[in-house]
Coordinates of C-alpha atoms in Angstrom, one line a residue:
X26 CA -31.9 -15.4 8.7
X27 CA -29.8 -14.9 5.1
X28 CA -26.2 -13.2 5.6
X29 CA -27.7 -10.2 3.8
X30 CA -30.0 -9.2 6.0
X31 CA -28.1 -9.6 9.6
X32 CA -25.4 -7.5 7.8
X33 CA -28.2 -4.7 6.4
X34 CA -26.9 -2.3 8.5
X35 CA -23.8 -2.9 9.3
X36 CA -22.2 0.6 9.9
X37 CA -25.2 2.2 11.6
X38 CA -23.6 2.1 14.8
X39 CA -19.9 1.2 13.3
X40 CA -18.6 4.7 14.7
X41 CA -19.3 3.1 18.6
X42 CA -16.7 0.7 17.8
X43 CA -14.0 2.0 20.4
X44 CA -11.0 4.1 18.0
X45 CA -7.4 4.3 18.9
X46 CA -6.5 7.8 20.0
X47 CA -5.3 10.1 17.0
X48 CA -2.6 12.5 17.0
X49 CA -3.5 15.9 15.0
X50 CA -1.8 15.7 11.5
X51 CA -0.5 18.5 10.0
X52 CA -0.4 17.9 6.4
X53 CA -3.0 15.8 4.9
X54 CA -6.4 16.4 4.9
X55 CA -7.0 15.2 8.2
X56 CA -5.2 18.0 10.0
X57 CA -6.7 19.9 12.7
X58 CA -7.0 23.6 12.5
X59 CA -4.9 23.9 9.3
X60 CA -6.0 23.9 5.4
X61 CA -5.1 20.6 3.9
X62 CA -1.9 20.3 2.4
X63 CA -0.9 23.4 4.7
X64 CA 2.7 21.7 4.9
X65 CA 3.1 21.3 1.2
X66 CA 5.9 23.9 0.5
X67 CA 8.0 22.1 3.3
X68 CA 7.7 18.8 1.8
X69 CA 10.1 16.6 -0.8
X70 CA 9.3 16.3 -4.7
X71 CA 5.3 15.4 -4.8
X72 CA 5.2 14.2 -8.3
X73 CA 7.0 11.0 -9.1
X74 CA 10.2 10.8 -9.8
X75 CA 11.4 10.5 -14.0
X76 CA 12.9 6.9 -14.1
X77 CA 14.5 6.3 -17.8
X78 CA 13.8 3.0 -18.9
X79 CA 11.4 2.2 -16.7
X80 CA 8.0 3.1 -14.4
X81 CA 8.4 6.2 -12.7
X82 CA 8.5 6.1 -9.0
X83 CA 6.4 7.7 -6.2
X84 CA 8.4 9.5 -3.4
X85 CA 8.7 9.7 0.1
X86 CA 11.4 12.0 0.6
X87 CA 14.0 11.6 3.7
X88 CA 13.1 8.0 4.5
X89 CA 14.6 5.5 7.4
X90 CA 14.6 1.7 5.8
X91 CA 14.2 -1.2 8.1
X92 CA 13.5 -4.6 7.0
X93 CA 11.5 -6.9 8.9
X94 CA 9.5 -9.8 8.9
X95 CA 5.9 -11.4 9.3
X96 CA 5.1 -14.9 10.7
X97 CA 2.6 -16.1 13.2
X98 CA 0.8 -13.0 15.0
X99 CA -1.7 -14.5 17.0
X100 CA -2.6 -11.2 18.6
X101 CA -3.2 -9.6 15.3
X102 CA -5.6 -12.2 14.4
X103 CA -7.3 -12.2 17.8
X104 CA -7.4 -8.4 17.6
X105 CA -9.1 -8.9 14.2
X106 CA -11.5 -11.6 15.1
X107 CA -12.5 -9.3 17.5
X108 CA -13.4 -6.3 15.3
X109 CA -15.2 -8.4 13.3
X110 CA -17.6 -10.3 15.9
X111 CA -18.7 -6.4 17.5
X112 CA -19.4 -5.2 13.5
X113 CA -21.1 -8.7 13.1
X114 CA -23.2 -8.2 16.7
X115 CA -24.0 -4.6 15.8
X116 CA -25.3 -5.8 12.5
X117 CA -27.2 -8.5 13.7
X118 CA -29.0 -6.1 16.3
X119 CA -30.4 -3.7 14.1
X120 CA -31.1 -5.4 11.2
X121 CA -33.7 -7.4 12.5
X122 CA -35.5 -4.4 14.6
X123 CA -35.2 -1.8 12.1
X124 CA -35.1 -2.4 8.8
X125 CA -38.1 -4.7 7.8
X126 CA -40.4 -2.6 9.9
X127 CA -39.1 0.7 7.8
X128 CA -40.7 2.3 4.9
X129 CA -38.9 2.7 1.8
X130 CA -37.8 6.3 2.5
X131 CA -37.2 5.4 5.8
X132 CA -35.0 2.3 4.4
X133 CA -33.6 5.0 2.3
X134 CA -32.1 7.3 4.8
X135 CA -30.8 4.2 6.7
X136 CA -29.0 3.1 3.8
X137 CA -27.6 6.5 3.0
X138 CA -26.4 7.0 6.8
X139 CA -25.3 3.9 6.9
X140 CA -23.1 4.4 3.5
X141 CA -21.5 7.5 5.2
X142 CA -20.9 5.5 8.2
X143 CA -18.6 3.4 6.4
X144 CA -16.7 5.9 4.0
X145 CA -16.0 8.0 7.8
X146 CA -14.7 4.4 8.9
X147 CA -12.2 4.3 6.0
X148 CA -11.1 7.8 6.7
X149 CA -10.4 6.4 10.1
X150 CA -8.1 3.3 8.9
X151 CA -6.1 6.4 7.0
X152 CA -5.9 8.6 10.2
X153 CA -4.1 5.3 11.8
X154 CA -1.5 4.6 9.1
X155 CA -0.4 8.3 9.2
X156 CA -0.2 8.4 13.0
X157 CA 1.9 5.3 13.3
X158 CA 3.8 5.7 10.1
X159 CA 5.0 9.1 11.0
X160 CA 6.0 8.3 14.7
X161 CA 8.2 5.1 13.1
X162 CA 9.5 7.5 11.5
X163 CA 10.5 9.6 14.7
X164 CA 11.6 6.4 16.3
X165 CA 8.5 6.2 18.6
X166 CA 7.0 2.8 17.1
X167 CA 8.5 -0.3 16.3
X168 CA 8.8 -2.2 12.9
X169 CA 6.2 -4.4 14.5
X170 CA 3.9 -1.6 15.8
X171 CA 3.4 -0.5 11.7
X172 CA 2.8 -4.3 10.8
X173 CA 0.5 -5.0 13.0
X174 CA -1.6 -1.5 12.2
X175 CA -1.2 -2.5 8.5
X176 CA -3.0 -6.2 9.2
X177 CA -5.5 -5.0 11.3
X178 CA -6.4 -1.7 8.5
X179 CA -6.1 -4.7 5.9
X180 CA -8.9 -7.0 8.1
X181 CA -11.1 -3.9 9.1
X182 CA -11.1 -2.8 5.2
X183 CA -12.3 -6.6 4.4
X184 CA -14.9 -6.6 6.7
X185 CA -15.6 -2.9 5.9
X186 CA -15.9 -4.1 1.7
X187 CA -18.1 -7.1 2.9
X188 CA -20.9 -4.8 5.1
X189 CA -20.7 -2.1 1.6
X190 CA -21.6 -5.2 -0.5
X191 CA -24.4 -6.4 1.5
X192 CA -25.6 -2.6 1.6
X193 CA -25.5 -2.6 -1.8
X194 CA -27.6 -5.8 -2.0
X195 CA -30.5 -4.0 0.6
X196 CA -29.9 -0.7 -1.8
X197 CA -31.3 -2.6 -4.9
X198 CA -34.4 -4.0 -2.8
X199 CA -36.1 -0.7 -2.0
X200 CA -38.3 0.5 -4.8
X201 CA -36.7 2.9 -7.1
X202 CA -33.7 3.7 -5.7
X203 CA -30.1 2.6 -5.6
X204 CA -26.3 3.4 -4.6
X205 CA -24.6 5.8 -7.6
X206 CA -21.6 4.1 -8.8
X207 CA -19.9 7.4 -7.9
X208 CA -20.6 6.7 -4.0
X209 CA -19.7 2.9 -4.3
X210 CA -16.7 3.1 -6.7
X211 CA -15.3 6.0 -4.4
X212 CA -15.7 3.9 -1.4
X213 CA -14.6 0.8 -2.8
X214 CA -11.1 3.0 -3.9
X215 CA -10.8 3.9 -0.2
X216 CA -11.0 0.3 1.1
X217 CA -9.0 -0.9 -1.6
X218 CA -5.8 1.1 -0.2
X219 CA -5.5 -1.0 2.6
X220 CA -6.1 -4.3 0.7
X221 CA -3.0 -4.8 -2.0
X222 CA -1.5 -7.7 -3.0
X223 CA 1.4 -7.1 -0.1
X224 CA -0.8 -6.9 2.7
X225 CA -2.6 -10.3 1.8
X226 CA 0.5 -11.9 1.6
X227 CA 1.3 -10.2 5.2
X228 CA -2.1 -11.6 6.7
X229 CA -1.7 -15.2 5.3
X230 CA 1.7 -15.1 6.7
X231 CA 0.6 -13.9 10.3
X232 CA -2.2 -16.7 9.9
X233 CA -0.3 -19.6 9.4
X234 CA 0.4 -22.2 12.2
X235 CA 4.1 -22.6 11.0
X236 CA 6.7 -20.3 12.8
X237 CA 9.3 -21.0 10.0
X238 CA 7.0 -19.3 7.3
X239 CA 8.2 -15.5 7.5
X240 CA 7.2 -12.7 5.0
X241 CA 9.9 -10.2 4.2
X242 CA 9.5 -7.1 4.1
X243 CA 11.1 -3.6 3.3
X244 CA 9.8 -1.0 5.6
X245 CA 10.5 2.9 4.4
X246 CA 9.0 5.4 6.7
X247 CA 9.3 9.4 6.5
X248 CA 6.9 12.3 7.7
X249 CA 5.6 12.3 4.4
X250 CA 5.2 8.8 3.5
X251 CA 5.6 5.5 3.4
X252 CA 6.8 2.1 1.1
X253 CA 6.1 -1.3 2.1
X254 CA 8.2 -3.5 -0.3
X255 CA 8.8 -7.7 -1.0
X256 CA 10.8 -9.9 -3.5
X257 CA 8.6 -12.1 -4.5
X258 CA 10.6 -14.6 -6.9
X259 CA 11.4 -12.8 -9.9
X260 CA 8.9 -9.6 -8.8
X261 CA 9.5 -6.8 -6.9
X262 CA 6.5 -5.7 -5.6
X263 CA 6.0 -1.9 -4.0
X264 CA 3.6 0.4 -2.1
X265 CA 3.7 3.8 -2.2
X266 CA 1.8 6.2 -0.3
X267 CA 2.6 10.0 0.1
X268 CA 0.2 11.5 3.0
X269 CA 0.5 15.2 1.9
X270 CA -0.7 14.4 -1.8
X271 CA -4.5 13.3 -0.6
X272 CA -6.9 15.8 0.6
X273 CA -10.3 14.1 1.4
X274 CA -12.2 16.9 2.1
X275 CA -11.4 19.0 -0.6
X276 CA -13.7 19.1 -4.2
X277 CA -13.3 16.6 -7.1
X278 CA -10.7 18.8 -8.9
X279 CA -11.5 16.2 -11.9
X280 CA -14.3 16.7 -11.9
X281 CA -14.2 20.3 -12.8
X282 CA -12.6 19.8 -16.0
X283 CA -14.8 19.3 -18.8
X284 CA -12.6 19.4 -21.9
X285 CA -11.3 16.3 -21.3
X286 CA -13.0 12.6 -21.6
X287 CA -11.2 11.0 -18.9
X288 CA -8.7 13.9 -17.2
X289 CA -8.5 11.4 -14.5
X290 CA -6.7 9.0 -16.9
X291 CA -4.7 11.8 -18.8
X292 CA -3.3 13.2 -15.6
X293 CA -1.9 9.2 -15.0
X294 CA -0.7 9.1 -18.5
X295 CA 1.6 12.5 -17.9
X296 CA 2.8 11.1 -14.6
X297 CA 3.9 8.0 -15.5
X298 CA 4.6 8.4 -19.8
X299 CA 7.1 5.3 -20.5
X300 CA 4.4 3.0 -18.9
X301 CA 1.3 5.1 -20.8
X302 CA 3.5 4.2 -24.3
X303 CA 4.9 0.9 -23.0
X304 CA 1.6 -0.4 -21.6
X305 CA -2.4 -1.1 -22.4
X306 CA -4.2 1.3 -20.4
X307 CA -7.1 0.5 -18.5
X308 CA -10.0 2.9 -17.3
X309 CA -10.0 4.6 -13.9
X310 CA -12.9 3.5 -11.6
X311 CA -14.9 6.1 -9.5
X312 CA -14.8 9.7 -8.2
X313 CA -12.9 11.4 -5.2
X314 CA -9.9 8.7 -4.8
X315 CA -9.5 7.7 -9.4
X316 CA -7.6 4.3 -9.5
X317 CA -6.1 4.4 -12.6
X318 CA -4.3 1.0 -13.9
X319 CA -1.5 0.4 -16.8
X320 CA -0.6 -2.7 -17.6
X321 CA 2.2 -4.1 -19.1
X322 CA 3.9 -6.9 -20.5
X323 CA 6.1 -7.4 -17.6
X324 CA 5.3 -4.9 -15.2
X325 CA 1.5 -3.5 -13.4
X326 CA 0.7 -0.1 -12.1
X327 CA -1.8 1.0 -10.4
X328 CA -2.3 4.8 -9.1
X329 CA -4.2 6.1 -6.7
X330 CA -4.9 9.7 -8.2
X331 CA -6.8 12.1 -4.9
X332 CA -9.1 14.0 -6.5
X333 CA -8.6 16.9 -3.7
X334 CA -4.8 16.9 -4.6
X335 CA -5.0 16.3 -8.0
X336 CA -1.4 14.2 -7.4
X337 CA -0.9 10.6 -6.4
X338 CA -1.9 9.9 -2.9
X339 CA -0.7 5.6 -3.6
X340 CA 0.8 3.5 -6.0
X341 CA 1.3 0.0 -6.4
X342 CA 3.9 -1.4 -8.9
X343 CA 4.4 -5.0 -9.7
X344 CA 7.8 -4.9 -11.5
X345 CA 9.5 -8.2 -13.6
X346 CA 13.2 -7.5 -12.1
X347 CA 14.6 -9.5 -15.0
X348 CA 13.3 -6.8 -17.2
X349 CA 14.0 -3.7 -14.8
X350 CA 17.2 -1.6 -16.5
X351 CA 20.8 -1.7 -15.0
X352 CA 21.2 1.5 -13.7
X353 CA 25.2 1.1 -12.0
X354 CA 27.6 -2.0 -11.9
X355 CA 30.5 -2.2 -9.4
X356 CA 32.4 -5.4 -8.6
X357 CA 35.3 -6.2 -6.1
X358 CA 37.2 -8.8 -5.7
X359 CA 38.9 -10.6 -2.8
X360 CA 40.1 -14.6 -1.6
X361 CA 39.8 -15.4 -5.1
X362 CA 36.1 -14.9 -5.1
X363 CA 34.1 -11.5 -7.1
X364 CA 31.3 -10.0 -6.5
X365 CA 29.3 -8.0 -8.8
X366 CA 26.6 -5.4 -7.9
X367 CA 24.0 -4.4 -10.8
X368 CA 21.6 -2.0 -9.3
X369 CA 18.3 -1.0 -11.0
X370 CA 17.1 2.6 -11.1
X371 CA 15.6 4.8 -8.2
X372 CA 17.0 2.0 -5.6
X373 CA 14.9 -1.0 -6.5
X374 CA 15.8 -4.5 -6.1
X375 CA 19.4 -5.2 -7.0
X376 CA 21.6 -8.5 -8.4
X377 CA 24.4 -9.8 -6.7
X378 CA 26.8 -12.6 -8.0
X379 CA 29.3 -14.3 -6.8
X380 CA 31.6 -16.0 -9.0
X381 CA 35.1 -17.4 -8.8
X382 CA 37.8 -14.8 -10.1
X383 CA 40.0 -17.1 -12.1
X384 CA 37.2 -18.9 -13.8
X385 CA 34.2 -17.3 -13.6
X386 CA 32.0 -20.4 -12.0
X387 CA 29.3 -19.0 -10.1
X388 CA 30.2 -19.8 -6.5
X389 CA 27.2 -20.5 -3.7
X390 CA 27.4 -17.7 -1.2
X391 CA 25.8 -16.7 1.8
X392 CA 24.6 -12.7 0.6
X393 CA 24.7 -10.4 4.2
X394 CA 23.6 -6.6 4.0
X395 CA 25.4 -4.6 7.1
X396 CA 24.7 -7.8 9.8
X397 CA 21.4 -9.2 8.3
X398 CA 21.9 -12.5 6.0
X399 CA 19.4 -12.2 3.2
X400 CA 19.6 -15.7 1.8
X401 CA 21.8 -17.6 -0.8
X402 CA 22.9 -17.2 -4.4
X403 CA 21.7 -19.4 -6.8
X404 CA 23.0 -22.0 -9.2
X405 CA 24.0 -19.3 -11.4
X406 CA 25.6 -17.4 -8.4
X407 CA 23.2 -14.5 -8.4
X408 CA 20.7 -13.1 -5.4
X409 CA 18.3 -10.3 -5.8
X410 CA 18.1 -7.7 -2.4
X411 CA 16.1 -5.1 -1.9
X412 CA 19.0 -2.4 -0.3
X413 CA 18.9 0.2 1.8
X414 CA 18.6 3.7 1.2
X415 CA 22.0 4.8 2.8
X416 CA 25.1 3.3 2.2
X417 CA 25.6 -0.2 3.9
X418 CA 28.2 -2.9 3.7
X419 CA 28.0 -6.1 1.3
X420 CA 29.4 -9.0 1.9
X421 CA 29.6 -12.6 0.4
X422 CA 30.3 -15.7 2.6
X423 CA 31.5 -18.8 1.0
X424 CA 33.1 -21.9 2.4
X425 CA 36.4 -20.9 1.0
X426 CA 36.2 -17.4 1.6
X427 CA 34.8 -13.7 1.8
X428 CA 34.0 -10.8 -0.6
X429 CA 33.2 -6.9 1.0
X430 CA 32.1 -4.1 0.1
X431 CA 30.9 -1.0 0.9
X432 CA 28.2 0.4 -1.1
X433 CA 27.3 4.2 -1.1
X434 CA 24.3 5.4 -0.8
X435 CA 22.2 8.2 -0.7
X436 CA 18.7 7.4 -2.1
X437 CA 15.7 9.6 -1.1
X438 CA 12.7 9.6 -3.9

């Protein structure tokens, strides 16, 4: 039996896979007994934030920043496995019984149930991340709790994207008819939030048999959000996602608007201007959830635009941090070593260097924010950290001496 057929159906019966309890939320489109967004007067700046020099920035609001790590998770990837062999047995079972024997309209309506099968199933990984985000946020789950929910909505969404593509496959083989590429680029959208560059890195770290290969991470939780972000060489790499900004349920506001070619696009382009001028622009795929994309020479956006909202619901920036704007410099200096601090705008990743005071040879140094070493300086004496939001102490460890600081803070976007 071909792949394609064992997975035909591969959500019919996806919604009797057992779901984790959900806690009522009460400001995104999932809430309960209240209007979507009901909570949106109470909540920080929606838009992003104006960032001179540079791509604007999605935020969060009042945010707690913890930094962790990912390494070997063998119960992640069991928990995985597991999901996938019950959508795999499920799709196995019915395919074979039901689908050959159907007529075309009945393989119709099996195709269209099973399509809604599987955007209800996205709107589920969503319902998770805002459950567990929000009580990190409250101090109810662990760094390691919002890891492992963000593995296993990044392994669900694969398998999720796999079973759409083999529907897609069955859709073209009955007679005159077909998925709209409204229905499969909106899907696609939704399954593509949980499967960004970060969270691939995060699986292939959890995946690997060494215990010495870790994955940091930044981890900034609030009731109204979340970003997830990495130094990754010379890139800083983010995820933004703002819960109150995406109303599922609500109409295609973008939809509405008819004297415009692409309003999708144009509401992107007014959000985020220095990248629309800096950048090529590409073209926003699908309805409901509109990715739109700029690209630039040193730097990639990508924005997740609800079409309920009409705001950005996520958004992904790859930033070149040798090209990101100096935004403050302070330096101190202490046992004949100095330390330099040039931060970038709206708190992203900052340079530290170390050099001797008299001469001004870079010095190798052991970088440490509050009690957490981050790693060394370079042969040109420098180290790029991601800091924290509050104001945390700086220090520089050398073999001939030591360089603090205290660096104020107060950054909420």
């Amino acid at each position: 039996m071909n792949s394609a057929t064992a997975a035909l159906l591969a959500l019919l019966l996806v919604c009797s896979l057992p779901a984790m309890t959900l806690v009522a939320a009460d400001s995104s489109g999932f809430a309960d007994g209240g209007p979507a967004g009901s909570v949106q007067d109470q909540s920080p700046q929606q838009t992003p934030v104006e960032v001179a020099e540079t791509t604007n920035r999605l935020p969060i609001g009042d945010a707690g920043t913890s930094y962790t790590h990912v390494g070997t998770d063998l119960g992640t990837v069991l928990a995985s496995g597991d999901d996938q062999l019950r959508i795999d047995h499920e799709q196995y079972v019915i395919a074979e019984r039901e689908f050959d024997a159907a007529t075309p309209d009945e393989q119709e309506e099996m195709i269209e149930d099973a399509h809604d099968r599987i955007e209800e199933r996205a709107l589920e990984l969503e319902e998770r991340e805002e459950v567990i985000v929000r009580a990190h946020a409250n101090g109810e789950r662990s760094d390691g709790e919002v890891v492992r929910m963000l593995l296993r909505n990044y392994n669900e969404a694969l398998a999720l994207q796999d079973a759409l593509d083999d529907l897609n496959q069955h859709a073209d083989r009955v007679p005159g008819y077909s998925l709209s590429n409204q229905q499969r680029d909106a899907t696609e959208a939704t399954l593509g939030f949980h499967r960004t560059p970060i969270r691939s890195n995060m699986a292939l770290a959890s995946e690997r048999l060494d215990p010495d290969t870790e994955y940091d991470i930044r981890l900034q939780t609030s009731q109204h959000g979340y970003r997830v972000s990495v130094l990754d060489g010379s890139t800083y790499v983010s995820e933004t996602t703002r819960f109150d900004n995406r109303e599922p349920h609500s109409s295609d506001q973008f939809a509405e608007i008819e004297d415009q070619t692409n309003p999708a696009f144009e509401r992107g382009q007014e959000l985020y201007p220095w990248a629309s001028d800096t950048g090529s622009p590409s073209y926003p795929l699908g309805s409901g959830p509109h990715l739109v994309r700029l690209v630039l020479d040193d730097h990639h956006l990508e924005i997740y635009l609800d079409g309920g909202s009409g705001e950005v619901h996520r958004e992904l920036q790859e930033l070149s941090v040798g090209s990101l704007p100096v935004d403050s410099s302070q330096s101190w200096t202490d046992d004949g070593l100095e330390m330099t601090l040039n931060e970038t705008p709206a708190n992203g990743p900052a340079e530290v260097n170390v050099t001797d005071s008299s001469t001004g040879e870079p010095v190798p140094a052991t970088i440490v924010i509050d009690d957490r070493e981050v790693g060394q300086t370079g042969p040109d004496g420098t180290r790029w950290i991601m800091p924290p939001d509050d104001t945390y102490e700086l220090t520089a460890e050398t073999s001939s001496g030591t360089v603090e600081a205290t660096v104020d803070g107060n950054w909420q976007y």
